[in-house]
PDB file of C-alpha atoms and ligand atoms in Angstrom:
ATOM      1  CA  MET N   1       0.000   0.000   0.000  1.00 38.00           C
ATOM      2  CA  LEU N   2       2.577   2.498   1.057  1.00 35.00           C
ATOM      3  CA  ARG N   3       4.699   3.472  -1.877  1.00 34.00           C
ATOM      4  CA  SER N   4       7.436   5.974  -2.291  1.00 32.00           C
ATOM      5  CA  ARG N   5       6.552   9.174  -4.070  1.00 30.00           C
ATOM      6  CA  LEU N   6       8.912   8.245  -6.845  1.00 26.00           C
ATOM      7  CA  THR N   7       6.425   5.604  -7.879  1.00 25.00           C
ATOM      8  CA  TYR N   8       3.999   8.344  -8.815  1.00 26.00           C
ATOM      9  CA  LEU N   9       6.410   9.745 -11.344  1.00 27.00           C
ATOM     10  CA  LEU N  10       6.851   6.581 -13.335  1.00 25.00           C
ATOM     11  CA  PRO N  11       5.434   6.896 -16.873  1.00 27.00           C
ATOM     12  CA  LYS N  12       2.251   4.978 -17.562  1.00 29.00           C
ATOM     13  CA  PRO N  13       1.863   2.473 -20.381  1.00 27.00           C
ATOM     14  CA  LEU N  14       0.238   3.902 -23.483  1.00 23.00           C
ATOM     15  CA  CYS N  15      -3.308   2.721 -22.991  1.00 25.00           C
ATOM     16  CA  ALA N  16      -4.256   1.146 -19.720  1.00 27.00           C
ATOM     17  CA  THR N  17      -7.765   0.528 -20.967  1.00 29.00           C
ATOM     18  CA  GLN N  18      -7.102  -2.057 -23.646  1.00 25.00           C
ATOM     19  CA  GLU N  19      -7.794  -4.808 -21.156  1.00 26.00           C
ATOM     20  CA  LEU N  20     -10.696  -2.948 -19.680  1.00 29.00           C
ATOM     21  CA  CYS N  21     -12.364  -2.682 -23.061  1.00 26.00           C
ATOM     22  CA  ARG N  22     -12.508  -6.417 -23.288  1.00 24.00           C
ATOM     23  CA  THR N  23     -14.114  -6.900 -19.897  1.00 27.00           C
ATOM     24  CA  PRO N  24     -17.716  -8.115 -20.019  1.00 27.00           C
ATOM     25  CA  MET N  25     -20.238  -5.382 -19.331  1.00 28.00           C
ATOM     26  CA  LEU N  26     -23.995  -5.349 -19.416  1.00 26.00           C
ATOM     27  CA  PRO N  27     -25.349  -3.816 -22.614  1.00 24.00           C
ATOM     28  CA  ILE N  28     -26.812  -1.001 -20.584  1.00 25.00           C
ATOM     29  CA  VAL N  29     -26.062   2.669 -20.505  1.00 25.00           C
ATOM     30  CA  ARG N  30     -24.735   3.316 -17.067  1.00 33.00           C
ATOM     31  CA  ASN N  31     -24.686   6.594 -15.248  1.00 39.00           C
ATOM     32  CA  HIS N  32     -21.338   8.051 -14.407  1.00 46.00           C
ATOM     33  CA  HIS N  33     -19.505   4.913 -15.422  1.00 45.00           C
ATOM     34  CA  THR N  34     -18.039   4.144 -18.736  1.00 37.00           C
ATOM     35  CA  ARG N  35     -21.545   4.000 -20.039  1.00 33.00           C
ATOM     36  CA  THR N  36     -20.944   2.873 -23.557  1.00 29.00           C
ATOM     37  CA  PRO N  37     -20.972  -0.744 -24.643  1.00 29.00           C
ATOM     38  CA  ASN N  38     -17.694  -2.480 -25.342  1.00 30.00           C
ATOM     39  CA  THR N  39     -17.593  -1.732 -29.043  1.00 25.00           C
ATOM     40  CA  LEU N  40     -18.197   1.966 -28.548  1.00 24.00           C
ATOM     41  CA  ARG N  41     -15.871   2.136 -25.628  1.00 28.00           C
ATOM     42  CA  SER N  42     -13.011   0.813 -27.618  1.00 27.00           C
ATOM     43  CA  THR N  43     -13.442   3.579 -30.164  1.00 24.00           C
ATOM     44  CA  GLN N  44     -14.314   6.370 -27.747  1.00 25.00           C
ATOM     45  CA  ALA N  45     -12.654   5.916 -24.392  1.00 28.00           C
ATOM     46  CA  CYS N  46      -9.667   3.957 -25.606  1.00 23.00           C
ATOM     47  CA  LYS N  47      -9.007   5.760 -28.835  1.00 19.00           C
ATOM     48  CA  SER N  48      -9.068   9.092 -27.126  1.00 24.00           C
ATOM     49  CA  GLY N  49      -6.873   7.681 -24.396  1.00 26.00           C
ATOM     50  CA  LEU N  50      -9.051   9.345 -21.779  1.00 26.00           C
ATOM     51  CA  ASP N  51      -8.539   6.729 -19.145  1.00 30.00           C
ATOM     52  CA  THR N  52      -4.813   6.851 -19.655  1.00 28.00           C
ATOM     53  CA  ARG N  53      -4.990  10.554 -18.974  1.00 30.00           C
ATOM     54  CA  ILE N  54      -6.738   9.961 -15.709  1.00 34.00           C
ATOM     55  CA  GLY N  55      -3.889   7.778 -14.587  1.00 36.00           C
ATOM     56  CA  THR N  56      -1.329  10.401 -15.464  1.00 36.00           C
ATOM     57  CA  LYS N  57      -3.201  13.472 -14.362  1.00 42.00           C
ATOM     58  CA  ALA N  58      -4.194  11.870 -11.150  1.00 43.00           C
ATOM     59  CA  SER N  59      -0.619  11.942  -9.899  1.00 47.00           C
ATOM     60  CA  SER N  60      -0.843  15.224  -8.043  1.00 54.00           C
ATOM     61  CA  THR N  61      -4.429  14.664  -6.988  1.00 52.00           C
ATOM     62  CA  ARG N  62      -3.605  11.201  -5.779  1.00 50.00           C
ATOM     63  CA  THR N  63      -1.071  12.573  -3.357  1.00 54.00           C
ATOM     64  CA  TYR N  64      -3.330  15.467  -2.453  1.00 56.00           C
ATOM     65  CA  ALA N  65      -6.418  13.358  -1.802  1.00 59.00           C
ATOM     66  CA  ALA N  66      -4.436  10.749   0.042  1.00 56.00           C
ATOM     67  CA  ILE N  67      -2.779  13.270   2.322  1.00 57.00           C
ATOM     68  CA  ALA N  68      -6.030  15.058   3.107  1.00 59.00           C
ATOM     69  CA  PHE N  69      -7.882  11.900   3.957  1.00 61.00           C
ATOM     70  CA  LYS N  70      -5.043  10.152   5.749  1.00 58.00           C
ATOM     71  CA  GLN N  71      -4.400  13.086   8.041  1.00 56.00           C
ATOM     72  CA  ARG N  72      -7.896  12.689   9.405  1.00 58.00           C
ATOM     73  CA  HIS N  73      -8.121   8.934   9.346  1.00 56.00           C
ATOM     74  CA  ALA N  74      -4.564   7.906  10.017  1.00 49.00           C
ATOM     75  CA  ASP N  75      -5.554   4.862  11.996  1.00 47.00           C
ATOM     76  CA  GLU N  76      -7.654   3.374   9.224  1.00 53.00           C
ATOM     77  CA  MET N  77      -6.072   0.678   7.087  1.00 58.00           C
ATOM     78  CA  VAL N  78      -7.718  -0.999   4.158  1.00 72.00           C
ATOM     79  CA  GLN N  79      -7.864  -4.714   4.875  1.00 72.00           C
ATOM     80  CA  TRP N  80      -7.039  -6.436   1.593  1.00 74.00           C
ATOM     81  CA  ILE N  81      -7.319 -10.043   0.756  1.00 73.00           C
ATOM     82  CA  ASP N  82      -5.922 -11.867  -2.267  1.00 77.00           C
ATOM     83  CA  VAL N  83      -3.470  -9.165  -3.372  1.00 81.00           C
ATOM     84  CA  PRO N  84       0.034  -9.025  -1.934  1.00 80.00           C
ATOM     85  CA  ALA N  85       0.995  -5.684  -0.401  1.00 80.00           C
ATOM     86  CA  ASP N  86       3.470  -4.814  -3.140  1.00 82.00           C
ATOM     87  CA  LYS N  87       0.820  -5.327  -5.837  1.00 81.00           C
ATOM     88  CA  GLN N  88      -1.895  -3.196  -4.268  1.00 84.00           C
ATOM     89  CA  PRO N  89      -2.777   0.073  -5.983  1.00 88.00           C
ATOM     90  CA  ASP N  90      -2.128   3.385  -4.347  1.00 86.00           C
ATOM     91  CA  GLY N  91      -4.940   5.859  -3.844  1.00 87.00           C
ATOM     92  CA  ILE N  92      -7.376   3.715  -1.892  1.00 88.00           C
ATOM     93  CA  HIS N  93      -8.529   4.883   1.505  1.00 87.00           C
ATOM     94  CA  LEU N  94     -11.296   3.642   3.671  1.00 89.00           C
ATOM     95  CA  ALA N  95     -12.739   5.130   6.825  1.00 89.00           C
ATOM     96  CA  ASN N  96     -15.072   2.794   8.642  1.00 88.00           C
ATOM     97  CA  ASP N  97     -17.470   4.611  10.977  1.00 89.00           C
ATOM     98  CA  TYR N  98     -17.213   7.733   8.833  1.00 92.00           C
ATOM     99  CA  LEU N  99     -20.941   8.353   9.151  1.00 95.00           C
ATOM    100  CA  THR N 100     -22.343   8.631  12.645  1.00 95.00           C
ATOM    101  CA  GLU N 101     -25.318   6.424  13.582  1.00 97.00           C
ATOM    102  CA  THR N 102     -27.525   9.509  13.478  1.00 97.00           C
ATOM    103  CA  GLU N 103     -26.290  10.547  10.034  1.00 97.00           C
ATOM    104  CA  HIS N 104     -26.693   7.026   8.780  1.00 97.00           C
ATOM    105  CA  THR N 105     -30.304   6.784   9.938  1.00 97.00           C
ATOM    106  CA  ALA N 106     -31.222  10.161   8.467  1.00 98.00           C
ATOM    107  CA  MET N 107     -29.490   9.444   5.176  1.00 97.00           C
ATOM    108  CA  ALA N 108     -31.026   5.989   4.799  1.00 97.00           C
ATOM    109  CA  ALA N 109     -34.495   7.504   5.268  1.00 97.00           C
ATOM    110  CA  GLU N 110     -33.992  10.213   2.664  1.00 96.00           C
ATOM    111  CA  LEU N 111     -32.401   7.843   0.176  1.00 96.00           C
ATOM    112  CA  ALA N 112     -35.287   5.400   0.578  1.00 94.00           C
ATOM    113  CA  GLY N 113     -37.725   8.240  -0.135  1.00 93.00           C
ATOM    114  CA  LEU N 114     -35.857   9.336  -3.231  1.00 92.00           C
ATOM    115  CA  MET N 115     -35.364   5.844  -4.612  1.00 91.00           C
ATOM    116  CA  SER N 116     -38.917   4.704  -4.033  1.00 89.00           C
ATOM    117  CA  GLY N 117     -39.903   6.379  -7.295  1.00 78.00           C
ATOM    118  CA  VAL N 118     -37.030   4.951  -9.305  1.00 81.00           C
ATOM    119  CA  VAL N 119     -37.751   2.021 -11.534  1.00 71.00           C
ATOM    120  CA  ASP N 120     -35.269  -0.781 -11.915  1.00 66.00           C
ATOM    121  CA  PRO N 121     -33.402   0.213 -15.083  1.00 61.00           C
ATOM    122  CA  PHE N 122     -33.794  -3.247 -16.525  1.00 55.00           C
ATOM    123  CA  THR N 123     -37.562  -2.832 -16.695  1.00 52.00           C
ATOM    124  CA  LEU N 124     -37.207   0.314 -18.782  1.00 50.00           C
ATOM    125  CA  GLN N 125     -36.197  -1.537 -21.899  1.00 51.00           C
ATOM    126  CA  PRO N 126     -39.113  -3.580 -23.121  1.00 54.00           C
ATOM    127  CA  MET N 127     -37.359  -4.551 -26.348  1.00 55.00           C
ATOM    128  CA  ASN N 128     -34.305  -5.724 -24.610  1.00 57.00           C
ATOM    129  CA  LYS N 129     -35.831  -6.718 -21.329  1.00 58.00           C
ATOM    130  CA  ARG N 130     -35.648 -10.466 -21.530  1.00 62.00           C
ATOM    131  CA  ALA N 131     -32.043 -10.605 -22.665  1.00 64.00           C
ATOM    132  CA  THR N 132     -30.819  -8.028 -20.194  1.00 61.00           C
ATOM    133  CA  ASP N 133     -32.835  -9.534 -17.364  1.00 65.00           C
ATOM    134  CA  GLU N 134     -31.316 -12.918 -18.057  1.00 66.00           C
ATOM    135  CA  LEU N 135     -27.839 -11.532 -18.287  1.00 64.00           C
ATOM    136  CA  ALA N 136     -28.325  -9.402 -15.216  1.00 63.00           C
ATOM    137  CA  SER N 137     -29.621 -12.237 -13.114  1.00 62.00           C
ATOM    138  CA  LYS N 138     -26.882 -14.523 -14.382  1.00 61.00           C
ATOM    139  CA  LEU N 139     -24.264 -12.022 -13.384  1.00 58.00           C
ATOM    140  CA  GLY N 140     -26.201 -10.934 -10.324  1.00 59.00           C
ATOM    141  CA  GLN N 141     -25.797  -7.356 -11.358  1.00 67.00           C
ATOM    142  CA  LYS N 142     -29.186  -5.785 -11.025  1.00 78.00           C
ATOM    143  CA  ARG N 143     -29.671  -2.660  -8.972  1.00 85.00           C
ATOM    144  CA  LYS N 144     -31.490   0.635  -9.016  1.00 87.00           C
ATOM    145  CA  MET N 145     -29.555   3.792  -9.552  1.00 86.00           C
ATOM    146  CA  LYS N 146     -30.137   7.470  -9.866  1.00 90.00           C
ATOM    147  CA  CYS N 147     -27.895  10.467 -10.499  1.00 89.00           C
ATOM    148  CA  LEU N 148     -28.282  14.000  -9.243  1.00 92.00           C
ATOM    149  CA  HIS N 149     -26.280  16.873 -10.675  1.00 90.00           C
ATOM    150  CA  GLY N 150     -26.012  20.419  -9.387  1.00 91.00           C
ATOM    151  CA  ILE N 151     -25.989  21.847  -5.899  1.00 91.00           C
ATOM    152  CA  SER N 152     -29.739  22.423  -5.810  1.00 92.00           C
ATOM    153  CA  GLN N 153     -30.407  18.764  -6.540  1.00 92.00           C
ATOM    154  CA  LEU N 154     -27.890  17.660  -3.943  1.00 94.00           C
ATOM    155  CA  LYS N 155     -29.706  19.804  -1.411  1.00 94.00           C
ATOM    156  CA  GLU N 156     -32.770  17.634  -1.906  1.00 92.00           C
ATOM    157  CA  LEU N 157     -30.913  15.173   0.288  1.00 96.00           C
ATOM    158  CA  PRO N 158     -29.994  17.426   3.243  1.00 97.00           C
ATOM    159  CA  ALA N 159     -28.483  14.767   5.522  1.00 98.00           C
ATOM    160  CA  THR N 160     -26.487  13.254   2.669  1.00 98.00           C
ATOM    161  CA  TYR N 161     -25.359  16.648   1.454  1.00 97.00           C
ATOM    162  CA  GLN N 162     -24.214  17.576   4.947  1.00 96.00           C
ATOM    163  CA  ALA N 163     -22.095  14.421   5.181  1.00 96.00           C
ATOM    164  CA  ILE N 164     -20.619  15.163   1.758  1.00 96.00           C
ATOM    165  CA  GLN N 165     -19.772  18.693   2.814  1.00 94.00           C
ATOM    166  CA  ARG N 166     -17.996  17.349   5.873  1.00 91.00           C
ATOM    167  CA  LEU N 167     -15.750  15.359   3.569  1.00 89.00           C
ATOM    168  CA  GLU N 168     -15.371  18.282   1.194  1.00 89.00           C
ATOM    169  CA  LYS N 169     -14.097  20.404   4.078  1.00 86.00           C
ATOM    170  CA  GLU N 170     -11.385  17.825   4.690  1.00 81.00           C
ATOM    171  CA  GLY N 171      -9.917  19.034   1.410  1.00 82.00           C
ATOM    172  CA  LEU N 172     -10.450  15.881  -0.554  1.00 84.00           C
ATOM    173  CA  PHE N 173     -11.729  17.348  -3.791  1.00 87.00           C
ATOM    174  CA  LYS N 174     -10.438  20.163  -5.892  1.00 84.00           C
ATOM    175  CA  GLY N 175     -13.664  22.074  -6.362  1.00 86.00           C
ATOM    176  CA  ALA N 176     -17.117  21.551  -4.947  1.00 91.00           C
ATOM    177  CA  VAL N 177     -18.909  18.232  -5.066  1.00 94.00           C
ATOM    178  CA  ASP N 178     -21.670  18.738  -7.625  1.00 93.00           C
ATOM    179  CA  SER N 179     -22.879  15.262  -8.556  1.00 93.00           C
ATOM    180  CA  LEU N 180     -23.785  12.026  -6.930  1.00 94.00           C
ATOM    181  CA  GLN N 181     -25.104   8.633  -7.864  1.00 93.00           C
ATOM    182  CA  ILE N 182     -27.231   6.571  -5.544  1.00 94.00           C
ATOM    183  CA  ASN N 183     -27.178   2.803  -5.966  1.00 94.00           C
ATOM    184  CA  GLU N 184     -29.772   0.647  -4.285  1.00 93.00           C
ATOM    185  CA  TYR N 185     -28.988  -3.048  -3.996  1.00 93.00           C
ATOM    186  CA  GLN N 186     -31.030  -5.991  -2.874  1.00 91.00           C
ATOM    187  CA  PRO N 187     -28.915  -8.786  -1.354  1.00 92.00           C
ATOM    188  CA  THR N 188     -28.313 -10.510  -4.694  1.00 88.00           C
ATOM    189  CA  HIS N 189     -27.687  -7.345  -6.676  1.00 89.00           C
ATOM    190  CA  GLY N 190     -24.218  -6.319  -7.756  1.00 90.00           C
ATOM    191  CA  CYS N 191     -22.280  -3.895  -9.892  1.00 89.00           C
ATOM    192  CA  PRO N 192     -20.063  -5.152 -12.732  1.00 87.00           C
ATOM    193  CA  PRO N 193     -16.323  -4.459 -12.617  1.00 90.00           C
ATOM    194  CA  HIS N 194     -15.653  -1.050 -14.129  1.00 91.00           C
ATOM    195  CA  ILE N 195     -13.506   2.045 -14.048  1.00 94.00           C
ATOM    196  CA  ASP N 196     -15.580   5.172 -13.564  1.00 93.00           C
ATOM    197  CA  ALA N 197     -15.670   7.569 -16.505  1.00 90.00           C
ATOM    198  CA  PRO N 198     -12.999  10.275 -16.780  1.00 88.00           C
ATOM    199  CA  SER N 199     -15.658  12.974 -16.536  1.00 87.00           C
ATOM    200  CA  VAL N 200     -16.199  12.285 -12.853  1.00 90.00           C
ATOM    201  CA  GLY N 201     -12.699  13.505 -12.111  1.00 91.00           C
ATOM    202  CA  PRO N 202      -9.652  12.088 -10.403  1.00 91.00           C
ATOM    203  CA  VAL N 203     -11.210  11.493  -6.978  1.00 93.00           C
ATOM    204  CA  ILE N 204     -14.352   9.483  -6.239  1.00 95.00           C
ATOM    205  CA  ALA N 205     -15.777   8.930  -2.791  1.00 95.00           C
ATOM    206  CA  MET N 206     -18.584   6.664  -1.707  1.00 97.00           C
ATOM    207  CA  PHE N 207     -20.609   6.083   1.417  1.00 97.00           C
ATOM    208  CA  SER N 208     -22.057   2.655   2.203  1.00 98.00           C
ATOM    209  CA  LEU N 209     -25.331   2.337   4.036  1.00 98.00           C
ATOM    210  CA  GLY N 210     -27.548  -0.435   5.298  1.00 97.00           C
ATOM    211  CA  THR N 211     -25.365  -3.501   5.187  1.00 96.00           C
ATOM    212  CA  PRO N 212     -21.727  -4.450   4.670  1.00 96.00           C
ATOM    213  CA  THR N 213     -20.569  -5.702   1.307  1.00 96.00           C
ATOM    214  CA  VAL N 214     -17.366  -6.956  -0.246  1.00 95.00           C
ATOM    215  CA  MET N 215     -15.908  -4.893  -3.072  1.00 95.00           C
ATOM    216  CA  THR N 216     -13.754  -6.594  -5.664  1.00 93.00           C
ATOM    217  CA  LEU N 217     -10.802  -4.755  -7.190  1.00 93.00           C
ATOM    218  CA  ARG N 218      -8.854  -6.009 -10.166  1.00 92.00           C
ATOM    219  CA  ASN N 219      -5.813  -4.790 -12.010  1.00 91.00           C
ATOM    220  CA  PRO N 220      -6.688  -5.369 -15.691  1.00 90.00           C
ATOM    221  CA  ARG N 221      -3.012  -5.753 -16.476  1.00 89.00           C
ATOM    222  CA  GLU N 222      -2.603  -8.455 -13.858  1.00 86.00           C
ATOM    223  CA  PRO N 223      -6.008 -10.149 -13.591  1.00 78.00           C
ATOM    224  CA  ALA N 224      -4.572 -12.715 -11.227  1.00 79.00           C
ATOM    225  CA  HIS N 225      -4.454  -9.922  -8.719  1.00 78.00           C
ATOM    226  CA  THR N 226      -8.108  -9.626  -7.931  1.00 85.00           C
ATOM    227  CA  GLY N 227      -8.445  -8.313  -4.447  1.00 89.00           C
ATOM    228  CA  ARG N 228     -11.325  -7.798  -2.090  1.00 89.00           C
ATOM    229  CA  ILE N 229     -11.997  -5.248   0.591  1.00 92.00           C
ATOM    230  CA  LEU N 230     -14.850  -5.009   3.033  1.00 93.00           C
ATOM    231  CA  LEU N 231     -17.085  -1.948   2.933  1.00 95.00           C
ATOM    232  CA  GLU N 232     -18.866  -1.684   6.254  1.00 94.00           C
ATOM    233  CA  GLU N 233     -22.093   0.205   6.581  1.00 95.00           C
ATOM    234  CA  ARG N 234     -21.346   3.831   7.567  1.00 96.00           C
ATOM    235  CA  SER N 235     -17.976   3.645   5.826  1.00 94.00           C
ATOM    236  CA  CYS N 236     -16.481   6.071   3.367  1.00 94.00           C
ATOM    237  CA  LEU N 237     -14.241   4.791   0.591  1.00 94.00           C
ATOM    238  CA  VAL N 238     -12.067   7.178  -1.392  1.00 92.00           C
ATOM    239  CA  LEU N 239     -10.563   6.146  -4.711  1.00 93.00           C
ATOM    240  CA  SER N 240      -7.862   8.193  -6.384  1.00 91.00           C
ATOM    241  CA  GLY N 241      -4.659   7.476  -8.280  1.00 91.00           C
ATOM    242  CA  GLN N 242      -4.172   3.912  -9.495  1.00 91.00           C
ATOM    243  CA  ALA N 243      -7.172   2.623  -7.556  1.00 92.00           C
ATOM    244  CA  ARG N 244      -9.421   5.075  -9.367  1.00 94.00           C
ATOM    245  CA  GLY N 245      -7.845   5.309 -12.811  1.00 93.00           C
ATOM    246  CA  GLU N 246      -6.302   1.908 -13.447  1.00 93.00           C
ATOM    247  CA  TRP N 247      -8.060  -0.736 -11.386  1.00 92.00           C
ATOM    248  CA  LEU N 248     -11.560  -2.067 -11.943  1.00 94.00           C
ATOM    249  CA  HIS N 249     -13.933  -2.139  -9.004  1.00 95.00           C
ATOM    250  CA  GLY N 250     -17.281  -3.840  -8.594  1.00 94.00           C
ATOM    251  CA  VAL N 251     -19.601  -5.700  -6.267  1.00 93.00           C
ATOM    252  CA  ASP N 252     -20.493  -9.370  -6.720  1.00 89.00           C
ATOM    253  CA  GLY N 253     -24.186 -10.142  -6.532  1.00 88.00           C
ATOM    254  CA  ASN N 254     -23.968 -12.831  -3.873  1.00 90.00           C
ATOM    255  CA  ALA N 255     -26.215 -12.709  -0.819  1.00 93.00           C
ATOM    256  CA  THR N 256     -23.404 -14.125   1.274  1.00 94.00           C
ATOM    257  CA  GLN N 257     -19.778 -13.301   0.731  1.00 92.00           C
ATOM    258  CA  PRO N 258     -16.789 -14.862   2.462  1.00 89.00           C
ATOM    259  CA  PHE N 259     -14.292 -12.392   3.818  1.00 89.00           C
ATOM    260  CA  LYS N 260     -11.362 -13.608   5.885  1.00 86.00           C
ATOM    261  CA  ASP N 261     -12.854 -15.754   8.632  1.00 86.00           C
ATOM    262  CA  GLN N 262     -16.297 -14.150   8.363  1.00 89.00           C
ATOM    263  CA  THR N 263     -19.306 -14.707   6.161  1.00 93.00           C
ATOM    264  CA  ILE N 264     -20.871 -11.431   5.204  1.00 92.00           C
ATOM    265  CA  SER N 265     -24.643 -11.651   4.879  1.00 94.00           C
ATOM    266  CA  ARG N 266     -25.752  -8.869   2.634  1.00 95.00           C
ATOM    267  CA  GLY N 267     -29.006  -7.078   3.233  1.00 95.00           C
ATOM    268  CA  HIS N 268     -30.572  -4.078   1.585  1.00 95.00           C
ATOM    269  CA  ARG N 269     -27.821  -1.607   0.769  1.00 96.00           C
ATOM    270  CA  TYR N 270     -27.394   1.889  -0.553  1.00 97.00           C
ATOM    271  CA  SER N 271     -24.191   3.403  -1.798  1.00 97.00           C
ATOM    272  CA  VAL N 272     -23.778   7.088  -2.480  1.00 97.00           C
ATOM    273  CA  VAL N 273     -21.002   7.785  -4.967  1.00 97.00           C
ATOM    274  CA  PHE N 274     -20.022  11.418  -5.384  1.00 96.00           C
ATOM    275  CA  TRP N 275     -17.502  13.612  -7.119  1.00 95.00           C
ATOM    276  CA  ALA N 276     -16.542  17.140  -8.154  1.00 93.00           C
ATOM    277  CA  THR N 277     -16.869  17.446 -11.907  1.00 90.00           C
ATOM    278  CA  PRO N 278     -13.600  18.841 -13.314  1.00 87.00           C
ATOM    279  CA  PRO N 279     -14.064  22.193 -15.101  1.00 83.00           C
ATOM    280  CA  LYS N 280     -13.252  20.732 -18.504  1.00 78.00           C
ATOM    281  CA  TYR N 281     -16.299  18.472 -18.283  1.00 80.00           C
ATOM    282  CA  GLU N 282     -18.689  20.986 -16.759  1.00 73.00           C
ATOM    283  CA  LYS N 283     -19.733  22.485 -20.071  1.00 62.00           C
ATOM    284  CA  ALA N 284     -20.519  19.113 -21.529  1.00 58.00           C
ATOM    285  CA  LEU N 285     -22.607  18.315 -18.487  1.00 54.00           C
ATOM    286  CA  GLY N 286     -24.813  21.239 -19.505  1.00 51.00           C
ATOM    287  CA  ASP N 287     -27.128  23.185 -17.311  1.00 46.00           C
ATOM    288  CA  VAL N 288     -26.838  20.973 -14.283  1.00 45.00           C
ATOM    289  CA  GLU N 289     -29.434  22.844 -12.277  1.00 45.00           C
ATOM    290  CA  ASN N 290     -32.047  22.038 -14.894  1.00 43.00           C
ATOM    291  CA  SER N 291     -30.906  18.622 -15.957  1.00 41.00           C
ATOM    292  CA  PRO N 292     -33.532  15.900 -15.719  1.00 37.00           C
ATOM    293  CA  LYS N 293     -33.666  14.111 -12.415  1.00 35.00           C
ATOM    294  CA  THR N 294     -34.376  10.725 -13.838  1.00 34.00           C
ATOM    295  CA  ILE N 295     -31.665   9.143 -15.852  1.00 33.00           C
ATOM    296  CA  VAL N 296     -32.920   7.620 -19.073  1.00 31.00           C
ATOM    297  CA  PHE N 297     -31.502   4.191 -19.616  1.00 31.00           C
ATOM    298  CA  LYS N 298     -31.097   3.545 -23.305  1.00 30.00           C
ATOM    299  CA  THR N 299     -30.325   0.372 -25.104  1.00 29.00           C
ATOM    300  CA  ALA N 300     -26.811  -0.121 -26.349  1.00 32.00           C
ATOM    301  CA  SER N 301     -27.733   0.725 -29.930  1.00 30.00           C
ATOM    302  CA  THR N 302     -29.050   4.179 -29.028  1.00 28.00           C
ATOM    303  CA  SER N 303     -26.581   4.970 -26.320  1.00 30.00           C
ATOM    304  CA  LYS N 304     -24.709   8.237 -26.266  1.00 31.00           C
ATOM    305  CA  ARG N 305     -22.256   9.538 -23.772  1.00 29.00           C
ATOM    306  CA  ARG N 306     -23.982  12.197 -21.768  1.00 29.00           C
ATOM    307  CA  PHE N 307     -20.848  14.035 -20.770  1.00 25.00           C
TER     308      PHE N 307
HETATM  309  O1  AKG S   1     -21.983   0.345  -4.627  1.00 52.23           O
HETATM  310  C1  AKG S   1     -20.769   0.335  -4.592  1.00 52.23           C
HETATM  311  O2  AKG S   1     -20.138   0.092  -3.580  1.00 52.23           O
HETATM  312  C2  AKG S   1     -19.992   0.616  -5.838  1.00 52.23           C
HETATM  313  C3  AKG S   1     -20.707   1.479  -6.799  1.00 52.23           C
HETATM  314  C4  AKG S   1     -19.848   1.992  -7.861  1.00 52.23           C
HETATM  315  O3  AKG S   1     -18.722   1.647  -8.006  1.00 52.23           O
HETATM  316  C5  AKG S   1     -20.363   2.979  -8.778  1.00 52.23           C
HETATM  317  O4  AKG S   1     -21.545   3.293  -8.751  1.00 52.23           O
HETATM  318  O5  AKG S   1     -19.575   3.477  -9.583  1.00 52.23           O
HETATM  319 FE1  FE2 S   2     -17.664   2.864  -9.588  1.00 52.23          FE
END
C-alpha cells in the first residue's frame, strides 16, 4: 500500500484501458460509469486515451487526496485479501465509521424516499428486457440507480449533502462536489467491474449504508491480482490514483460473501457515490441545475455519452 513518491512519477503504459475494453459489461447505458458498450468504448474511451490521462493526471491529486484523507483517518487501514501488499494500488482509503449512527439513519431515510420512485433500469427496456434480465440475473448485477447533478439537486438530500460537505471540508476534492449517484442493492444485486468515466474527475468517494458488502478490485493488467476489501455500513471509501484510474472495481451479486474468517450476509444496501466534476467536463454536463432528475436508460444501440 505504502509506496514511495517516486512511484507516482513513473510513466504509464500507453493505454491502460485495452484490457478494460474487453471486460464483459452489461449492454446497458450506465450513469457516471463508462456508459458505452464495449464496441463503442473501444473507439471512444480507448481511442481518445481518456482513461490513460486519468492515470497520469491523477498523480498530483492522488497525493493530495491521500494526504487530506489520511491526516484525518490515520488509523484506518484498508484490509485487503488476495493481493500481496506490493501489488496493491495506491490511492485507496477507507474510513469505517465515517458516518455517525444519526447521520446514517437520516441518510437511509432520505435515500429510501428518493429511490422509491425509481424504476429498476432493466424494466425500462421492453425490447431488450428479456435478454438483459437474463444476463443481469446470471451475473447478479441488477440494482437501481439514480444520479443528481447540481448543488440544488444535492440539497434535496440534506443529511447526505451535509455528510458530503464534511468530507469536502477535509480538502479531498479540488472544487465543490456537484454530482452524486445513488445505488440501491437488494442482497443478490451487484455492480459489474468497471472504471468510472474520466468525466467524474480524479477522486471518487462513496458512502455505504444499510449492510456491509465486499468490493472486488482487479488490475486489468494483472487479472490474477483480484483483491477484495470489506465496505462496512457507515464507511467512506475514497478512490484516487491507481485505484481510481487503473483498477476495476465492482460488487459481486452474492447474498453471502466470504471475507477472511467471516461470512458477510448482505441485506438491503445503498451506496452514495459522489464527485466534483472537473471544469473541462462541466460544459458538456450542460445546465446541471435544470438537468432531468431521472436518468434515461437507453439500449446499447441508441446509447450516447452524456458528458
Ligand atoms: O456500490 C458500490 O459500492 C460501488 C458502486 C460503484 O462503483 C459505482 O456506482 O460506480
Ligand atoms: Fe464505480
